[in-house]
Amino acid sequence: EAEVAQSPRYKITEKSQAVAFWCDPISGHATLYWYRQILGQGPELLVQFQDESVVDDSQLPKDRFSAERLKGVDSTLKIQPAELGDSAMYLCASSSRLLAGGQDTQYFGPGTRLTVL
Amino acid sequence: QKEVEQNSGPLSVPEGAIASLNCTYSDRGSQSFFWYRQYSGKSPELIMFIYSNGDKEDGRFTAQLNKASQYVSLLIRDSQPSDSATYLCAVRVNYQLIWGAGTKLIIKP
């Protein structure tokens, strides 16, 4: 069964350090999403790619966060420097293709639990 | 601002009973509606989606959509302890997927 892969599963870092997360979407999925989820809240979209292009990064804190999907397949999300408030679950999801109002469903990877000390 | 509202719960339901989860949304242009289940510490997994008014059934799960009243619900029949989780409602408006904060469901044996 095809799955979204993410690594690492857990990351503990100190404040002001750099961290990076990796995501490999389901094969053939053109659309990739990075979300942040704080305990007790719904996922918050950070960035959305269609192939290698950014479709939406309006909620990405660009002073410290960056994301890339250079070849339109796997993707990396980076935080530099990490802050205490960045502690959360970082989720990657993919869907086959972004369609306006479409029923394309998002499938999630296992997530990366980040703890900033 | 586009909003999706869910009662945070917890909603406690006896094993074998029907669990009813509700979600309201603010944007009348909403087109597709999704229910995800999320176990503690895990990522969301899709249960089902619906985009037409009425009911859609899949096994023990039934999604109900009423666009005029702007709500979507999820019914779980014959609730099992393994159904204990947080249920997230997500609503698509054009290219955006708007998420609710989820309802925590507890099934009591």
GROMACS .gro file of C-alpha atoms in nm:
model
  226
    1GLU     CA    1   0.000   0.000   0.000
    2ALA     CA    2   0.141   0.339  -0.102
    3GLU     CA    3   0.227   0.569   0.189
    4VAL     CA    4   0.368   0.910   0.257
    5ALA     CA    5   0.710   0.878   0.418
    6GLN     CA    6   0.849   1.125   0.668
    7SER     CA    7   1.169   1.145   0.868
    8PRO     CA    8   1.270   1.179   1.137
    9ARG     CA    9   0.974   1.062   1.345
   10TYR     CA   10   1.096   1.249   1.652
   11LYS     CA   11   1.333   1.540   1.688
   12ILE     CA   12   1.455   1.712   2.003
   13THR     CA   13   1.657   2.027   1.957
   14GLU     CA   14   1.765   2.329   2.151
   15LYS     CA   15   1.643   2.679   2.091
   16SER     CA   16   1.830   2.861   1.812
   17GLN     CA   17   1.941   2.540   1.642
   18ALA     CA   18   1.845   2.444   1.287
   19VAL     CA   19   1.617   2.150   1.212
   20ALA     CA   20   1.507   1.987   0.889
   21PHE     CA   21   1.224   1.750   0.805
   22TRP     CA   22   1.194   1.533   0.497
   23CYS     CA   23   0.885   1.405   0.317
   24ASP     CA   24   0.839   1.165   0.027
   25PRO     CA   25   0.481   1.170  -0.106
   26ILE     CA   26   0.286   0.884  -0.254
   27SER     CA   27   0.428   0.805  -0.595
   28GLY     CA   28   0.260   1.008  -0.866
   29HIS     CA   29   0.106   1.262  -0.630
   30ALA     CA   30   0.163   1.608  -0.768
   31THR     CA   31   0.042   1.806  -0.468
   32LEU     CA   32   0.232   1.812  -0.139
   33TYR     CA   33   0.140   1.986   0.184
   34TRP     CA   34   0.327   2.069   0.502
   35TYR     CA   35   0.116   2.123   0.811
   36ARG     CA   36   0.189   2.211   1.171
   37GLN     CA   37  -0.040   2.075   1.439
   38ILE     CA   38  -0.039   2.190   1.798
   39LEU     CA   39  -0.200   1.962   2.056
   40GLY     CA   40  -0.575   2.015   2.069
   41GLN     CA   41  -0.591   2.202   1.739
   42GLY     CA   42  -0.653   2.114   1.379
   43PRO     CA   43  -0.369   2.105   1.125
   44GLU     CA   44  -0.246   2.445   1.012
   45LEU     CA   45  -0.123   2.465   0.653
   46LEU     CA   46   0.231   2.598   0.626
   47VAL     CA   47   0.303   2.548   0.257
   48GLN     CA   48   0.147   2.375  -0.042
   49PHE     CA   49   0.327   2.264  -0.358
   50GLN     CA   50   0.192   2.172  -0.696
   51ASP     CA   51   0.479   1.981  -0.857
   52GLU     CA   52   0.780   2.199  -0.777
   53SER     CA   53   0.587   2.526  -0.750
   54VAL     CA   54   0.459   2.686  -0.432
   55VAL     CA   55   0.081   2.731  -0.448
   56ASP     CA   56   0.029   2.873  -0.100
   57ASP     CA   57   0.282   2.974   0.165
   58SER     CA   58   0.082   3.256   0.319
   59GLN     CA   59   0.102   3.104   0.670
   60LEU     CA   60   0.469   3.009   0.654
   61PRO     CA   61   0.681   3.221   0.894
   62LYS     CA   62   0.933   3.305   0.626
   63ASP     CA   63   1.182   3.469   0.860
   64ARG     CA   64   1.267   3.127   1.001
   65PHE     CA   65   1.092   2.861   0.792
   66SER     CA   66   1.176   2.750   0.441
   67ALA     CA   67   1.048   2.470   0.221
   68GLU     CA   68   1.154   2.329  -0.111
   69ARG     CA   69   1.051   2.061  -0.354
   70LEU     CA   70   1.321   2.096  -0.616
   71LYS     CA   71   1.234   1.807  -0.849
   72GLY     CA   72   0.864   1.799  -0.774
   73VAL     CA   73   0.892   1.476  -0.576
   74ASP     CA   74   1.026   1.478  -0.220
   75SER     CA   75   1.036   1.789  -0.005
   76THR     CA   76   1.229   1.940   0.284
   77LEU     CA   77   1.100   2.180   0.550
   78LYS     CA   78   1.361   2.369   0.748
   79ILE     CA   79   1.344   2.582   1.060
   80GLN     CA   80   1.633   2.811   1.147
   81PRO     CA   81   1.656   2.914   1.422
   82ALA     CA   82   1.410   2.700   1.616
   83GLU     CA   83   1.209   2.867   1.890
   84LEU     CA   84   1.027   2.720   2.190
   85GLY     CA   85   0.691   2.789   2.024
   86ASP     CA   86   0.782   2.566   1.730
   87SER     CA   87   0.727   2.254   1.939
   88ALA     CA   88   0.450   2.071   1.754
   89MET     CA   89   0.375   1.783   1.519
   90TYR     CA   90   0.483   1.853   1.161
   91LEU     CA   91   0.272   1.666   0.912
   92CYS     CA   92   0.328   1.607   0.544
   93ALA     CA   93   0.038   1.512   0.317
   94SER     CA   94  -0.002   1.450  -0.053
   95SER     CA   95  -0.284   1.432  -0.302
   96SER     CA   96  -0.299   1.330  -0.664
   97ARG     CA   97  -0.364   1.672  -0.811
   98LEU     CA   98  -0.500   2.000  -0.686
   99LEU     CA   99  -0.845   2.062  -0.827
  100ALA     CA  100  -1.058   2.362  -0.742
  101GLY     CA  101  -1.336   2.225  -0.525
  102GLY     CA  102  -1.235   1.876  -0.619
  103GLN     CA  103  -1.262   1.561  -0.418
  104ASP     CA  104  -0.889   1.493  -0.428
  105THR     CA  105  -0.813   1.360  -0.085
  106GLN     CA  106  -0.505   1.425   0.123
  107TYR     CA  107  -0.311   1.135   0.267
  108PHE     CA  108  -0.085   1.198   0.561
  109GLY     CA  109   0.253   1.068   0.660
  110PRO     CA  110   0.326   0.962   1.019
  111GLY     CA  111   0.448   1.310   1.114
  112THR     CA  112   0.753   1.444   1.295
  113ARG     CA  113   0.716   1.532   1.661
  114LEU     CA  114   0.943   1.831   1.728
  115THR     CA  115   1.040   1.933   2.079
  116VAL     CA  116   1.239   2.254   2.123
  117LEU     CA  117   1.414   2.291   2.459
  118GLN     CA  118  -1.292   3.448   0.725
  119LYS     CA  119  -1.359   3.087   0.643
  120GLU     CA  120  -1.431   2.883   0.958
  121VAL     CA  121  -1.504   2.524   1.047
  122GLU     CA  122  -1.647   2.465   1.393
  123GLN     CA  123  -1.655   2.146   1.594
  124ASN     CA  124  -1.744   2.078   1.955
  125SER     CA  125  -1.414   1.988   2.120
  126GLY     CA  126  -1.579   1.730   2.349
  127PRO     CA  127  -1.502   1.491   2.490
  128LEU     CA  128  -1.810   1.310   2.366
  129SER     CA  129  -1.866   0.995   2.568
  130VAL     CA  130  -2.070   0.714   2.408
  131PRO     CA  131  -2.140   0.361   2.537
  132GLU     CA  132  -2.001   0.073   2.336
  133GLY     CA  133  -2.250  -0.046   2.076
  134ALA     CA  134  -2.436   0.286   2.059
  135ILE     CA  135  -2.440   0.542   1.778
  136ALA     CA  136  -2.188   0.825   1.801
  137SER     CA  137  -2.291   1.147   1.630
  138LEU     CA  138  -2.028   1.408   1.545
  139ASN     CA  139  -2.116   1.747   1.402
  140CYS     CA  140  -1.935   2.015   1.206
  141THR     CA  141  -2.055   2.355   1.085
  142TYR     CA  142  -1.888   2.575   0.828
  143SER     CA  143  -1.917   2.939   0.737
  144ASP     CA  144  -1.845   2.956   0.362
  145ARG     CA  145  -2.144   2.881   0.140
  146GLY     CA  146  -1.902   2.817  -0.144
  147SER     CA  147  -1.770   2.507   0.032
  148GLN     CA  148  -1.762   2.219  -0.211
  149SER     CA  149  -1.622   1.904  -0.054
  150PHE     CA  150  -1.627   1.778   0.302
  151PHE     CA  151  -1.392   1.533   0.467
  152TRP     CA  152  -1.382   1.340   0.792
  153TYR     CA  153  -1.050   1.226   0.934
  154ARG     CA  154  -0.979   1.021   1.243
  155GLN     CA  155  -0.671   1.092   1.452
  156TYR     CA  156  -0.548   0.871   1.731
  157SER     CA  157  -0.341   1.033   2.004
  158GLY     CA  158   0.012   1.097   1.882
  159LYS     CA  159  -0.066   0.976   1.530
  160SER     CA  160  -0.141   1.150   1.202
  161PRO     CA  161  -0.492   1.198   1.058
  162GLU     CA  162  -0.635   0.919   0.847
  163LEU     CA  163  -0.920   0.965   0.603
  164ILE     CA  164  -1.253   0.808   0.693
  165MET     CA  165  -1.466   0.941   0.410
  166PHE     CA  166  -1.564   1.243   0.208
  167ILE     CA  167  -1.896   1.376   0.082
  168TYR     CA  168  -1.985   1.647  -0.166
  169SER     CA  169  -2.355   1.603  -0.239
  170ASN     CA  170  -2.645   1.677  -0.008
  171GLY     CA  171  -2.776   1.373   0.171
  172ASP     CA  172  -2.616   1.066   0.321
  173LYS     CA  173  -2.314   0.860   0.225
  174GLU     CA  174  -2.253   0.527   0.394
  175ASP     CA  175  -1.933   0.327   0.428
  176GLY     CA  176  -1.953   0.032   0.662
  177ARG     CA  177  -2.034   0.156   1.012
  178PHE     CA  178  -1.981   0.518   0.909
  179THR     CA  179  -2.238   0.754   0.758
  180ALA     CA  180  -2.164   1.110   0.655
  181GLN     CA  181  -2.455   1.350   0.625
  182LEU     CA  182  -2.439   1.682   0.442
  183ASN     CA  183  -2.689   1.967   0.457
  184LYS     CA  184  -2.561   2.257   0.250
  185ALA     CA  185  -2.861   2.478   0.322
  186SER     CA  186  -2.792   2.461   0.694
  187GLN     CA  187  -2.414   2.447   0.642
  188TYR     CA  188  -2.342   2.143   0.850
  189VAL     CA  189  -2.194   1.804   0.798
  190SER     CA  190  -2.212   1.518   1.043
  191LEU     CA  191  -2.057   1.177   1.093
  192LEU     CA  192  -2.247   0.889   1.247
  193ILE     CA  193  -2.067   0.584   1.378
  194ARG     CA  194  -2.291   0.284   1.433
  195ASP     CA  195  -2.212   0.003   1.676
  196SER     CA  196  -1.936   0.211   1.835
  197GLN     CA  197  -1.629   0.018   1.943
  198PRO     CA  198  -1.356   0.113   2.193
  199SER     CA  199  -1.118   0.131   1.895
  200ASP     CA  200  -1.326   0.423   1.763
  201SER     CA  201  -1.200   0.635   2.053
  202ALA     CA  202  -1.005   0.912   1.882
  203THR     CA  203  -1.029   1.273   1.773
  204TYR     CA  204  -1.239   1.328   1.462
  205LEU     CA  205  -1.140   1.616   1.236
  206CYS     CA  206  -1.374   1.781   0.990
  207ALA     CA  207  -1.218   1.950   0.686
  208VAL     CA  208  -1.394   2.161   0.426
  209ARG     CA  209  -1.265   2.246   0.080
  210VAL     CA  210  -1.325   2.592  -0.060
  211ASN     CA  211  -1.168   2.623  -0.404
  212TYR     CA  212  -0.804   2.524  -0.350
  213GLN     CA  213  -0.806   2.556   0.027
  214LEU     CA  214  -0.883   2.289   0.284
  215ILE     CA  215  -1.011   2.446   0.606
  216TRP     CA  216  -0.977   2.232   0.918
  217GLY     CA  217  -1.178   2.218   1.235
  218ALA     CA  218  -1.007   2.162   1.570
  219GLY     CA  219  -1.163   1.819   1.612
  220THR     CA  220  -1.400   1.642   1.850
  221LYS     CA  221  -1.259   1.394   2.098
  222LEU     CA  222  -1.472   1.079   2.109
  223ILE     CA  223  -1.453   0.829   2.394
  224ILE     CA  224  -1.627   0.493   2.363
  225LYS     CA  225  -1.692   0.341   2.704
  226PRO     CA  226  -1.693  -0.042   2.727
   0.00000   0.00000   0.00000
